[in-house]
Coordinates of C-alpha atoms and ligand atoms in Angstrom, one line a residue:
M1 CA 75.1 119.8 83.2
E2 CA 75.5 121.0 86.8
Q3 CA 77.9 124.2 87.8
R4 CA 79.4 123.1 91.3
H5 CA 79.1 125.6 94.0
P6 CA 82.9 126.1 95.6
D7 CA 82.3 124.2 98.3
G8 CA 79.5 122.9 98.2
R9 CA 79.7 118.4 97.4
T10 CA 77.3 116.4 95.0
V11 CA 74.9 113.4 97.2
V12 CA 72.4 111.1 95.6
V13 CA 69.9 109.6 98.2
S14 CA 67.9 106.6 97.9
G15 CA 64.3 106.6 99.4
G16 CA 65.7 110.9 100.2
T17 CA 61.8 112.2 99.6
D18 CA 60.5 110.3 103.9
G19 CA 62.4 109.7 106.6
M20 CA 66.2 109.3 107.5
G21 CA 67.2 109.7 103.2
R22 CA 65.0 112.9 103.3
G23 CA 66.3 114.3 106.1
I24 CA 70.0 114.1 105.3
A25 CA 68.8 115.8 101.6
L26 CA 67.8 118.2 104.0
A27 CA 71.0 118.7 106.2
R28 CA 73.1 118.7 103.3
L29 CA 70.7 121.3 101.0
G30 CA 71.5 123.7 103.8
R31 CA 75.1 122.9 104.1
G32 CA 74.8 124.1 100.6
D33 CA 74.8 121.0 98.3
T34 CA 73.6 120.2 95.6
V35 CA 71.2 116.8 96.1
V36 CA 70.0 114.8 94.0
V37 CA 66.8 113.2 95.2
I38 CA 66.2 109.3 94.5
G39 CA 62.0 108.5 94.8
S40 CA 59.4 106.5 94.0
G41 CA 56.2 108.7 94.9
E42 CA 55.8 111.5 92.6
A43 CA 53.8 114.1 95.5
R44 CA 56.3 113.3 97.7
G45 CA 59.1 114.3 95.5
A46 CA 57.2 117.6 95.1
A47 CA 56.8 117.6 99.2
L48 CA 60.6 117.0 99.3
M49 CA 61.3 120.2 97.4
A50 CA 59.0 122.7 98.5
D51 CA 60.7 121.9 101.0
A52 CA 64.4 123.0 99.5
A53 CA 62.4 126.4 97.3
L54 CA 61.7 127.1 101.2
L55 CA 65.2 126.7 102.5
G56 CA 66.4 128.6 99.4
A57 CA 67.5 125.7 97.4
A58 CA 64.9 124.6 94.5
R59 CA 67.4 125.0 92.6
R60 CA 70.4 122.6 93.9
C61 CA 67.7 119.9 94.2
R62 CA 65.9 117.8 91.7
F63 CA 64.4 114.5 92.1
V64 CA 64.6 111.7 89.8
Q65 CA 61.5 109.6 90.2
A66 CA 62.4 105.5 89.9
D67 CA 61.0 102.3 90.9
L68 CA 64.6 101.6 92.7
S69 CA 63.0 97.9 92.9
S70 CA 63.5 97.5 88.7
I71 CA 66.9 97.7 87.3
A72 CA 66.0 99.1 84.3
A73 CA 64.8 102.3 86.0
V74 CA 68.1 102.2 87.7
E75 CA 69.7 102.0 85.2
R76 CA 67.7 105.5 83.8
A77 CA 68.1 107.1 86.8
V78 CA 72.1 106.3 86.6
E79 CA 71.7 107.3 83.3
A80 CA 70.2 110.7 84.4
I81 CA 72.0 111.1 87.2
T82 CA 74.9 110.9 85.3
R83 CA 74.0 112.9 82.2
E84 CA 73.4 116.2 84.4
H85 CA 76.4 115.4 87.6
P86 CA 80.4 114.4 86.3
V87 CA 81.3 114.2 89.8
V88 CA 79.4 112.8 92.6
D89 CA 81.0 113.1 95.9
A90 CA 78.2 111.2 98.7
L91 CA 76.0 108.5 97.2
V92 CA 73.3 107.9 100.5
L93 CA 71.9 104.8 100.5
C94 CA 67.6 104.1 102.3
A95 CA 65.7 103.2 100.0
N96 CA 63.6 100.7 101.3
R97 CA 59.8 99.2 102.1
L98 CA 58.2 96.5 104.0
N99 CA 56.4 94.5 102.1
R100 CA 54.0 91.9 104.0
T101 CA 53.4 89.0 101.2
R102 CA 55.9 88.7 98.6
R103 CA 56.6 90.6 95.8
E104 CA 57.7 91.0 92.1
S105 CA 59.3 93.9 90.5
P106 CA 59.0 94.1 87.0
E107 CA 62.0 91.8 86.1
G108 CA 60.8 89.7 89.0
L109 CA 62.4 89.2 91.2
E110 CA 61.5 89.5 94.4
S111 CA 61.3 92.7 95.8
T112 CA 63.2 93.2 98.9
F113 CA 66.1 91.7 97.9
S114 CA 65.4 94.0 94.8
L115 CA 65.2 97.3 96.1
Y116 CA 67.1 97.1 99.6
Y117 CA 69.8 94.5 97.9
L118 CA 70.4 95.3 94.5
S119 CA 69.6 98.8 93.7
R120 CA 72.7 99.3 96.0
Y121 CA 74.7 97.0 94.4
L122 CA 73.7 98.4 90.9
L123 CA 73.8 102.3 92.2
G124 CA 77.2 102.4 93.7
H125 CA 78.3 100.5 90.9
G126 CA 76.7 102.9 88.5
L127 CA 77.9 106.1 89.9
R128 CA 81.6 104.4 90.7
F129 CA 83.4 107.0 87.7
Q130 CA 81.8 109.6 89.1
L131 CA 82.2 109.0 92.5
D132 CA 86.2 108.7 91.9
S133 CA 86.1 112.2 90.3
A134 CA 85.5 113.2 93.2
D135 CA 88.3 114.8 95.8
N136 CA 87.5 112.8 98.7
P137 CA 84.0 109.8 97.5
V138 CA 82.2 108.5 100.5
I139 CA 78.8 105.6 100.2
V140 CA 76.9 105.3 103.2
N141 CA 74.3 102.7 103.1
F142 CA 71.5 102.4 106.2
A143 CA 71.3 99.1 106.3
A144 CA 71.6 97.1 109.5
P145 CA 75.3 96.1 110.4
G146 CA 76.8 94.4 113.7
L147 CA 73.3 93.3 113.4
K148 CA 73.5 88.9 112.8
V149 CA 69.3 87.7 112.9
G150 CA 69.0 86.8 109.1
S151 CA 71.1 85.1 106.8
V152 CA 71.7 85.5 103.0
K153 CA 69.8 82.3 101.5
F154 CA 71.6 81.0 98.2
D155 CA 69.0 77.9 98.0
D156 CA 66.3 80.4 98.4
L157 CA 67.6 84.1 97.3
Q158 CA 64.4 84.8 95.7
A159 CA 62.4 83.4 98.6
E160 CA 60.4 81.7 96.3
R161 CA 59.7 78.7 99.0
R162 CA 59.7 80.8 101.9
Y163 CA 58.8 83.8 102.0
G164 CA 58.3 85.7 105.3
I165 CA 59.0 90.0 106.3
L166 CA 61.2 89.6 108.6
R167 CA 62.9 86.9 107.0
A168 CA 63.1 89.2 103.5
Q169 CA 64.4 92.4 105.6
A170 CA 67.3 90.3 107.6
Q171 CA 68.9 88.7 104.8
C172 CA 68.8 91.8 102.8
G173 CA 70.4 93.5 106.1
R174 CA 73.0 90.2 106.0
A175 CA 73.1 91.0 102.6
N176 CA 73.9 95.0 102.7
D177 CA 76.9 93.1 104.6
L178 CA 78.3 91.2 102.4
L179 CA 78.5 94.7 99.7
G180 CA 80.3 96.4 102.1
R181 CA 82.9 93.7 102.5
N182 CA 83.2 92.6 98.6
F183 CA 83.2 96.4 98.1
L184 CA 87.0 95.9 100.6
Q185 CA 88.2 92.6 98.8
S186 CA 86.8 93.7 95.2
P187 CA 86.1 97.7 94.8
S188 CA 84.2 99.5 91.8
S189 CA 85.2 103.0 93.0
R190 CA 87.8 104.9 94.6
A191 CA 85.3 105.5 97.4
R192 CA 85.0 104.6 101.1
Y193 CA 82.8 102.1 102.0
V194 CA 80.0 103.0 105.3
L195 CA 77.3 100.9 106.3
Y196 CA 75.4 102.8 109.3
H197 CA 72.7 100.7 111.9
P198 CA 71.1 104.4 112.6
G199 CA 68.8 102.4 115.5
F200 CA 65.2 102.6 116.0
T201 CA 64.0 105.7 114.4
A202 CA 60.6 107.2 114.4
T203 CA 60.4 106.9 110.7
R204 CA 56.9 105.8 108.4
G205 CA 58.5 103.2 106.7
G206 CA 59.1 101.4 110.1
V207 CA 54.9 100.7 110.8
A208 CA 53.4 101.5 107.0
H209 CA 52.8 97.3 106.4
L210 CA 51.3 97.0 109.9
R211 CA 47.7 96.5 110.8
Q212 CA 46.0 98.3 113.7
P213 CA 46.0 97.8 116.1
A214 CA 49.9 96.7 115.4
R215 CA 50.4 99.9 114.5
G216 CA 49.5 102.5 116.3
I217 CA 51.1 100.7 119.3
I218 CA 54.3 100.9 117.4
T219 CA 53.9 104.3 116.9
V220 CA 53.1 105.4 120.4
L221 CA 56.2 103.0 121.7
G222 CA 58.0 105.2 119.1
R223 CA 57.6 108.0 120.0
V224 CA 58.6 107.2 123.5
A225 CA 61.9 104.4 122.3
A226 CA 62.8 105.3 119.1
R227 CA 65.9 108.3 118.1
S228 CA 64.4 111.5 116.4
V229 CA 64.9 111.3 111.9
D230 CA 68.2 114.3 113.2
Q231 CA 69.7 112.5 116.1
A232 CA 69.7 109.0 113.8
I233 CA 70.7 110.9 110.8
A234 CA 73.2 113.3 112.9
P235 CA 77.1 111.3 112.4
M236 CA 76.1 110.8 108.9
V237 CA 75.5 114.3 108.5
E238 CA 78.4 115.0 109.3
L239 CA 80.8 112.0 108.3
I240 CA 79.9 113.6 104.2
D241 CA 82.3 115.5 104.7
R242 CA 84.9 113.7 106.3
P243 CA 84.8 110.3 105.1
P244 CA 86.7 108.0 107.0
A245 CA 90.2 106.6 105.8
D246 CA 89.6 103.2 105.7
R247 CA 87.7 101.9 102.8
L248 CA 85.0 100.2 105.5
T249 CA 83.6 101.2 108.2
A250 CA 80.5 100.0 110.2
I251 CA 78.7 101.5 112.0
D252 CA 75.8 100.5 114.7
R253 CA 74.5 103.6 116.5
G254 CA 78.1 104.8 117.5
R255 CA 80.3 101.4 118.1
Q256 CA 82.0 100.5 115.2
V257 CA 81.0 97.2 113.7
D258 CA 84.0 94.4 114.1
L259 CA 84.4 93.6 110.1
S260 CA 85.8 89.4 111.5
L261 CA 81.4 89.1 112.2
R262 CA 80.2 85.8 110.4
T263 CA 78.0 88.0 108.7
F264 CA 81.3 89.6 107.2
D265 CA 82.4 86.4 106.2
P266 CA 84.6 86.8 102.2
D267 CA 84.0 83.9 100.6
N268 CA 79.9 84.2 100.8
A269 CA 80.9 87.9 100.1
R270 CA 82.3 86.9 97.0
R271 CA 79.7 84.8 96.2
L272 CA 76.5 87.1 96.4
A273 CA 78.1 89.8 94.4
E274 CA 79.4 86.7 91.6
V275 CA 74.9 86.0 91.2
S276 CA 73.6 89.2 91.3
R277 CA 75.6 89.8 88.5
S278 CA 74.2 86.3 87.0
L279 CA 71.4 87.9 87.6
V280 CA 71.3 91.1 86.6
L281 CA 72.2 89.0 83.1
T282 CA 69.8 87.2 83.2
H283 CA 66.4 89.4 84.1
H284 CA 68.1 92.2 82.6
G285 CA 71.1 91.8 80.5
P286 CA 73.9 93.6 79.7
T287 CA 74.2 97.2 81.6
Q288 CA 76.7 99.5 82.8
L289 CA 75.5 99.3 85.7
L290 CA 77.6 96.3 86.3
P291 CA 81.5 96.5 86.4
E292 CA 83.5 95.4 82.7
P293 CA 85.6 92.1 83.1
G294 CA 88.7 93.0 84.5
E295 CA 87.6 96.1 85.6
P296 CA 88.3 96.4 89.5
G297 CA 85.0 94.7 90.8
G298 CA 84.6 93.3 88.2
P299 CA 85.1 89.5 87.2
G300 CA 88.8 88.4 85.9
S301 CA 90.0 91.1 88.4
A302 CA 92.5 90.7 90.8
G303 CA 90.5 90.2 94.2
G304 CA 87.2 90.7 91.7
V305 CA 84.5 88.0 91.4
H306 CA 86.1 84.6 89.6
Ligands
NAP1 N1 63.4 103.6 110.8 C1 63.8 102.3 111.3 O1 63.7 102.1 112.7 C2 65.7 101.7 110.6 C3 66.7 100.6 111.5 C4 67.4 100.3 110.5 C5 67.4 100.5 109.8 N2 66.7 101.6 108.7 C6 67.1 101.4 107.4 O2 67.5 102.7 107.0 C7 67.1 103.3 105.7 C8 66.0 104.4 106.1 O3 64.5 103.6 106.4 P1 64.1 104.8 107.0 O4 62.4 104.3 107.7 O5 64.5 106.6 106.7 O6 62.5 104.4 105.7 P2 61.5 105.4 105.2 O7 61.2 106.2 106.2 O8 60.3 103.6 104.8 O9 62.1 106.0 104.1 C9 61.9 105.2 102.8 C10 62.5 106.2 101.6 O10 62.1 104.7 100.4 C11 61.6 104.9 99.5 N3 61.2 104.0 98.6 C12 60.5 103.2 98.9 N4 60.6 102.1 97.5 C13 60.7 103.2 96.8 C14 61.0 102.3 95.4 N5 60.0 101.4 94.9 N6 62.7 103.0 94.7 C15 62.6 104.4 94.9 N7 62.3 104.7 96.4 C16 61.9 104.1 96.6 C17 60.7 106.3 100.0 O11 59.7 106.7 98.8 P3 58.5 106.9 98.7 O12 58.0 105.9 98.9 O13 58.3 107.7 97.0 O14 59.0 105.6 96.5 C18 61.0 106.4 100.3 O15 61.9 108.4 99.9 C19 66.5 101.7 105.8 O16 67.3 100.8 104.6 C20 66.0 101.2 107.1 O17 66.5 100.0 106.7 C21 65.9 102.1 109.5

């Protein structure tokens, strides 16, 4: 069981082995926190652990290897985290991957949906008791609030009829807007929820799916036009120490996003929560990652999903 540093927080970062998640993990280790990083690649996990050791923080850093596009793997990751960490002060959601062609998760769901949206829904609910045990808990979801492109295609959520890489990403961006919105209406934990659009940021993830010469062009463009990881993450590194008072905040590159935008439609938010719950039950079965009926955020709760 973790021995908490009196001043340090416990931070869980999904997709914390590369890009902005890795930046947040190292920055928070540098501030004395205990950091649990989830990623799918063993080599990236080992590299992160080596960087943590260089900071003198190896004992405060833990790598949990999990393919978060799998519901079963999210469940195992949450079990591993909750065994060691009864208190989680911050959950930072960064895991994402761009798939050129349609892929399915181990449970048969479209992989972008499963990773970029569903794992975030499940991690937020699955760690609710650990977050509720912290003094000032916060969930930071790195996505794209403020953008209006794309929509949640309730009639083809798994992109079986039509798949496109940008369409799949945009759908998940909007789904994460609705996830935040539903959290506001029907929270499953006391945590503050922050949706954050970092802007175009120079990471590998943004170009990995491209073929040459597009990959080279975007990489060069990135050097000129993109923000550095340090610039992009700085406000969120700070925010973990002082979460906002509001239950839901959406920030697009430093600007507060108006929560009355149609991308935060409360009815769509309720509908997506309901569909997500039944997808998990159908493709995986009952799990502690879902709030129970009557629990905050569960079916039948006040303002919850009916
Ligand atoms: N970069 C931008 O310009 C930009 C702009 C707007 C929004 N965003 C959003 O910000 C977030 C972070 O972006 P980024 O560019 O920093 O990402 P990134 O550099 O591509 O890093 C993605 C992270 O997710 C992990 N990951 C990928 N597939 C996974 C899986 N199946 N299971 C577990 N972990 C997995 C990766 O590690 P492994 O490969 O080892 O699993 C890596 O640690 C994303 O949600 C992205 O949509 C980024």
